[in-house]
PDB file of C-alpha atoms in Angstrom:
ATOM      1  CA  UNK A   1     -33.452 -22.428  -2.777  1.00  0.00           C
ATOM      2  CA  UNK A   2     -33.927 -19.278  -4.847  1.00  0.00           C
ATOM      3  CA  UNK A   3     -32.142 -17.147  -2.206  1.00  0.00           C
ATOM      4  CA  UNK A   4     -29.175 -19.523  -2.140  1.00  0.00           C
ATOM      5  CA  UNK A   5     -28.742 -19.325  -5.923  1.00  0.00           C
ATOM      6  CA  UNK A   6     -28.961 -15.539  -5.799  1.00  0.00           C
ATOM      7  CA  UNK A   7     -26.285 -15.212  -3.093  1.00  0.00           C
ATOM      8  CA  UNK A   8     -24.059 -17.796  -4.745  1.00  0.00           C
ATOM      9  CA  UNK A   9     -24.337 -15.932  -8.058  1.00  0.00           C
ATOM     10  CA  UNK A  10     -23.602 -12.620  -6.339  1.00  0.00           C
ATOM     11  CA  UNK A  11     -20.568 -14.131  -4.597  1.00  0.00           C
ATOM     12  CA  UNK A  12     -19.199 -15.498  -7.901  1.00  0.00           C
ATOM     13  CA  UNK A  13     -19.688 -12.141  -9.639  1.00  0.00           C
ATOM     14  CA  UNK A  14     -17.856 -10.329  -6.816  1.00  0.00           C
ATOM     15  CA  UNK A  15     -14.923 -12.741  -7.019  1.00  0.00           C
ATOM     16  CA  UNK A  16     -14.668 -12.238 -10.795  1.00  0.00           C
ATOM     17  CA  UNK A  17     -14.760  -8.428 -10.379  1.00  0.00           C
ATOM     18  CA  UNK A  18     -11.961  -8.523  -7.797  1.00  0.00           C
ATOM     19  CA  UNK A  19      -9.814 -10.819  -9.954  1.00  0.00           C
ATOM     20  CA  UNK A  20     -10.245  -8.466 -12.937  1.00  0.00           C
ATOM     21  CA  UNK A  21      -9.301  -5.504 -10.670  1.00  0.00           C
ATOM     22  CA  UNK A  22     -12.561  -3.650 -11.378  1.00  0.00           C
ATOM     23  CA  UNK A  23     -12.526  -1.942  -7.937  1.00  0.00           C
ATOM     24  CA  UNK A  24      -9.004  -0.653  -8.739  1.00  0.00           C
ATOM     25  CA  UNK A  25     -10.250   0.869 -12.013  1.00  0.00           C
ATOM     26  CA  UNK A  26     -13.103   2.563 -10.163  1.00  0.00           C
ATOM     27  CA  UNK A  27     -10.642   3.913  -7.573  1.00  0.00           C
ATOM     28  CA  UNK A  28      -8.366   5.191 -10.363  1.00  0.00           C
ATOM     29  CA  UNK A  29     -11.253   7.036 -12.050  1.00  0.00           C
ATOM     30  CA  UNK A  30     -12.220   8.573  -8.718  1.00  0.00           C
ATOM     31  CA  UNK A  31      -8.614   9.654  -7.997  1.00  0.00           C
ATOM     32  CA  UNK A  32      -8.146  10.991 -11.526  1.00  0.00           C
ATOM     33  CA  UNK A  33     -11.321  13.089 -11.417  1.00  0.00           C
ATOM     34  CA  UNK A  34     -11.151  14.350  -7.839  1.00  0.00           C
ATOM     35  CA  UNK A  35      -7.493  14.200  -6.854  1.00  0.00           C
ATOM     36  CA  UNK A  36      -4.092  12.942  -7.915  1.00  0.00           C
ATOM     37  CA  UNK A  37      -3.564   9.212  -8.534  1.00  0.00           C
ATOM     38  CA  UNK A  38       0.204   9.673  -7.911  1.00  0.00           C
ATOM     39  CA  UNK A  39       1.327   7.989 -11.135  1.00  0.00           C
ATOM     40  CA  UNK A  40       5.057   7.441 -11.649  1.00  0.00           C
ATOM     41  CA  UNK A  41       7.585   5.312 -13.531  1.00  0.00           C
ATOM     42  CA  UNK A  42      10.330   3.229 -11.916  1.00  0.00           C
ATOM     43  CA  UNK A  43      12.811   0.575 -12.951  1.00  0.00           C
ATOM     44  CA  UNK A  44      13.041   2.097 -16.436  1.00  0.00           C
ATOM     45  CA  UNK A  45      15.982   0.999 -18.539  1.00  0.00           C
ATOM     46  CA  UNK A  46      17.222   0.274 -22.024  1.00  0.00           C
ATOM     47  CA  UNK A  47      18.468  -3.181 -22.926  1.00  0.00           C
ATOM     48  CA  UNK A  48      20.586  -4.306 -25.873  1.00  0.00           C
ATOM     49  CA  UNK A  49      19.457  -7.748 -26.986  1.00  0.00           C
ATOM     50  CA  UNK A  50      21.567  -9.698 -29.477  1.00  0.00           C
ATOM     51  CA  UNK A  51      19.724 -11.976 -31.883  1.00  0.00           C
ATOM     52  CA  UNK A  52      21.374 -15.145 -30.610  1.00  0.00           C
ATOM     53  CA  UNK A  53      20.877 -14.437 -26.886  1.00  0.00           C
ATOM     54  CA  UNK A  54      17.819 -14.649 -24.668  1.00  0.00           C
ATOM     55  CA  UNK A  55      19.127 -11.994 -22.289  1.00  0.00           C
ATOM     56  CA  UNK A  56      20.202  -8.365 -22.482  1.00  0.00           C
ATOM     57  CA  UNK A  57      23.860  -8.054 -23.390  1.00  0.00           C
ATOM     58  CA  UNK A  58      23.924  -4.541 -21.950  1.00  0.00           C
ATOM     59  CA  UNK A  59      21.459  -2.711 -19.694  1.00  0.00           C
ATOM     60  CA  UNK A  60      21.340   1.020 -19.023  1.00  0.00           C
ATOM     61  CA  UNK A  61      19.356   2.291 -16.039  1.00  0.00           C
ATOM     62  CA  UNK A  62      17.312   5.418 -16.835  1.00  0.00           C
ATOM     63  CA  UNK A  63      15.861   6.092 -13.380  1.00  0.00           C
ATOM     64  CA  UNK A  64      18.603   8.539 -12.382  1.00  0.00           C
ATOM     65  CA  UNK A  65      19.557   9.980 -15.776  1.00  0.00           C
ATOM     66  CA  UNK A  66      17.842  11.279 -18.863  1.00  0.00           C
ATOM     67  CA  UNK A  67      20.808  11.483 -21.272  1.00  0.00           C
ATOM     68  CA  UNK A  68      22.582   8.285 -22.287  1.00  0.00           C
ATOM     69  CA  UNK A  69      25.011   7.150 -24.945  1.00  0.00           C
ATOM     70  CA  UNK A  70      24.766   3.614 -26.325  1.00  0.00           C
ATOM     71  CA  UNK A  71      27.528   2.090 -28.412  1.00  0.00           C
ATOM     72  CA  UNK A  72      25.899  -0.526 -30.656  1.00  0.00           C
ATOM     73  CA  UNK A  73      28.803  -0.518 -33.125  1.00  0.00           C
ATOM     74  CA  UNK A  74      30.597  -3.040 -30.904  1.00  0.00           C
ATOM     75  CA  UNK A  75      27.903  -5.574 -31.843  1.00  0.00           C
ATOM     76  CA  UNK A  76      28.302  -5.275 -35.648  1.00  0.00           C
ATOM     77  CA  UNK A  77      28.910  -8.999 -36.127  1.00  0.00           C
ATOM     78  CA  UNK A  78      25.461  -9.785 -34.688  1.00  0.00           C
ATOM     79  CA  UNK A  79      22.166  -7.936 -34.966  1.00  0.00           C
ATOM     80  CA  UNK A  80      21.464  -5.844 -31.851  1.00  0.00           C
ATOM     81  CA  UNK A  81      17.930  -4.754 -30.904  1.00  0.00           C
ATOM     82  CA  UNK A  82      17.168  -1.999 -28.401  1.00  0.00           C
ATOM     83  CA  UNK A  83      14.296  -2.307 -25.925  1.00  0.00           C
ATOM     84  CA  UNK A  84      12.930   0.039 -23.287  1.00  0.00           C
ATOM     85  CA  UNK A  85      11.476  -1.659 -20.235  1.00  0.00           C
ATOM     86  CA  UNK A  86      10.146  -0.634 -16.861  1.00  0.00           C
ATOM     87  CA  UNK A  87       7.179  -0.382 -14.582  1.00  0.00           C
ATOM     88  CA  UNK A  88       4.653   2.237 -13.574  1.00  0.00           C
ATOM     89  CA  UNK A  89       2.236   2.729 -10.729  1.00  0.00           C
ATOM     90  CA  UNK A  90      -1.397   3.921 -10.491  1.00  0.00           C
ATOM     91  CA  UNK A  91      -2.465   4.436 -14.097  1.00  0.00           C
ATOM     92  CA  UNK A  92      -5.188   2.696 -16.055  1.00  0.00           C
ATOM     93  CA  UNK A  93      -4.401   4.795 -19.131  1.00  0.00           C
ATOM     94  CA  UNK A  94      -2.520   3.319 -22.096  1.00  0.00           C
ATOM     95  CA  UNK A  95       1.253   3.592 -22.260  1.00  0.00           C
ATOM     96  CA  UNK A  96       2.486   5.862 -25.056  1.00  0.00           C
ATOM     97  CA  UNK A  97       6.087   5.601 -26.282  1.00  0.00           C
ATOM     98  CA  UNK A  98       7.246   8.304 -28.700  1.00  0.00           C
ATOM     99  CA  UNK A  99      10.642   8.082 -30.402  1.00  0.00           C
ATOM    100  CA  UNK A 100      11.793  10.965 -32.631  1.00  0.00           C
ATOM    101  CA  UNK A 101       8.229  12.372 -32.796  1.00  0.00           C
ATOM    102  CA  UNK A 102       6.813   9.025 -33.985  1.00  0.00           C
ATOM    103  CA  UNK A 103       4.440   7.038 -31.777  1.00  0.00           C
ATOM    104  CA  UNK A 104       5.872   3.518 -31.703  1.00  0.00           C
ATOM    105  CA  UNK A 105       3.633   2.096 -28.954  1.00  0.00           C
ATOM    106  CA  UNK A 106       0.185   3.123 -27.733  1.00  0.00           C
ATOM    107  CA  UNK A 107      -1.408   0.278 -25.810  1.00  0.00           C
ATOM    108  CA  UNK A 108      -2.020  -1.140 -22.349  1.00  0.00           C
ATOM    109  CA  UNK A 109       0.881  -2.589 -20.394  1.00  0.00           C
ATOM    110  CA  UNK A 110       0.829  -5.908 -18.538  1.00  0.00           C
ATOM    111  CA  UNK A 111      -0.958  -5.894 -15.164  1.00  0.00           C
ATOM    112  CA  UNK A 112       0.602  -7.159 -11.981  1.00  0.00           C
ATOM    113  CA  UNK A 113      -1.546  -7.966  -8.982  1.00  0.00           C
ATOM    114  CA  UNK A 114      -2.027  -5.087  -6.567  1.00  0.00           C
ATOM    115  CA  UNK A 115      -4.032  -4.491  -3.418  1.00  0.00           C
ATOM    116  CA  UNK A 116      -7.022  -2.154  -3.635  1.00  0.00           C
ATOM    117  CA  UNK A 117      -6.306  -0.719  -0.189  1.00  0.00           C
ATOM    118  CA  UNK A 118      -2.629  -0.125  -0.899  1.00  0.00           C
ATOM    119  CA  UNK A 119      -1.194   3.263  -1.848  1.00  0.00           C
ATOM    120  CA  UNK A 120      -0.094   1.634  -5.111  1.00  0.00           C
ATOM    121  CA  UNK A 121      -3.254  -0.034  -6.392  1.00  0.00           C
ATOM    122  CA  UNK A 122      -2.140  -0.468 -10.008  1.00  0.00           C
ATOM    123  CA  UNK A 123       1.210  -1.981 -10.962  1.00  0.00           C
ATOM    124  CA  UNK A 124       2.065  -2.484 -14.608  1.00  0.00           C
ATOM    125  CA  UNK A 125       5.201  -3.419 -16.520  1.00  0.00           C
ATOM    126  CA  UNK A 126       6.204  -2.967 -20.145  1.00  0.00           C
ATOM    127  CA  UNK A 127       8.823  -3.905 -22.727  1.00  0.00           C
ATOM    128  CA  UNK A 128       8.844  -2.016 -26.036  1.00  0.00           C
ATOM    129  CA  UNK A 129      11.167  -2.606 -28.986  1.00  0.00           C
ATOM    130  CA  UNK A 130      12.902   0.582 -30.166  1.00  0.00           C
ATOM    131  CA  UNK A 131      15.059  -0.787 -32.999  1.00  0.00           C
ATOM    132  CA  UNK A 132      12.688  -0.005 -35.902  1.00  0.00           C
ATOM    133  CA  UNK A 133      12.483   3.722 -35.124  1.00  0.00           C
ATOM    134  CA  UNK A 134      15.895   4.443 -33.598  1.00  0.00           C
ATOM    135  CA  UNK A 135      18.553   6.113 -35.759  1.00  0.00           C
ATOM    136  CA  UNK A 136      22.266   6.735 -35.407  1.00  0.00           C
ATOM    137  CA  UNK A 137      23.010   9.961 -33.575  1.00  0.00           C
ATOM    138  CA  UNK A 138      20.603  11.810 -31.319  1.00  0.00           C
ATOM    139  CA  UNK A 139      17.171  10.387 -30.527  1.00  0.00           C
ATOM    140  CA  UNK A 140      14.435  11.833 -28.328  1.00  0.00           C
ATOM    141  CA  UNK A 141      12.413   9.278 -26.373  1.00  0.00           C
ATOM    142  CA  UNK A 142       9.243  10.123 -24.414  1.00  0.00           C
ATOM    143  CA  UNK A 143       7.151   7.680 -22.376  1.00  0.00           C
ATOM    144  CA  UNK A 144       3.870   8.695 -20.789  1.00  0.00           C
ATOM    145  CA  UNK A 145       0.737   7.354 -19.170  1.00  0.00           C
ATOM    146  CA  UNK A 146      -1.952   9.217 -17.283  1.00  0.00           C
ATOM    147  CA  UNK A 147      -0.295  12.241 -15.654  1.00  0.00           C
ATOM    148  CA  UNK A 148       3.249  10.809 -15.697  1.00  0.00           C
ATOM    149  CA  UNK A 149       5.716  11.655 -18.475  1.00  0.00           C
ATOM    150  CA  UNK A 150       9.449  10.965 -18.772  1.00  0.00           C
ATOM    151  CA  UNK A 151      11.763  12.300 -21.494  1.00  0.00           C
ATOM    152  CA  UNK A 152      15.136  10.895 -22.456  1.00  0.00           C
ATOM    153  CA  UNK A 153      17.846  11.833 -24.926  1.00  0.00           C
ATOM    154  CA  UNK A 154      19.607   8.835 -26.448  1.00  0.00           C
ATOM    155  CA  UNK A 155      22.804   9.055 -28.441  1.00  0.00           C
ATOM    156  CA  UNK A 156      23.344   5.937 -30.557  1.00  0.00           C
ATOM    157  CA  UNK A 157      26.703   5.275 -32.221  1.00  0.00           C
TER     158      UNK A 157
END
């Protein structure tokens, strides 16, 4: 009976570790220390959300460009908020978003399930509000996590 309890307990602990992606964190630490975890961003964009809508009124894809112009003056009748959103692969480090040399976000992103044996063993997504720190004119936006960094120049009018 004692052996059965031991193996049942061990089985439950292993299931909990897999659900919490502990083996993926161990793999990331190994890759970070002895190789390259191949961290990158994808699906990055900026969305304009109006206060009365539950969807982005305008979306700008940043995957293929790093300089964009956003005309928020057309939404003067309603309050418009700017958000940056996207996903990144293979990083257990916190996401850092810097706008005009001010850190506006430094925290973990939301996990998505990923396979330990896959090339992409960590998948995370994020949405960060930019409206409090953005100003009219030129803005410099930098997002980074682990060894991946992306820089963007935003012109807001």
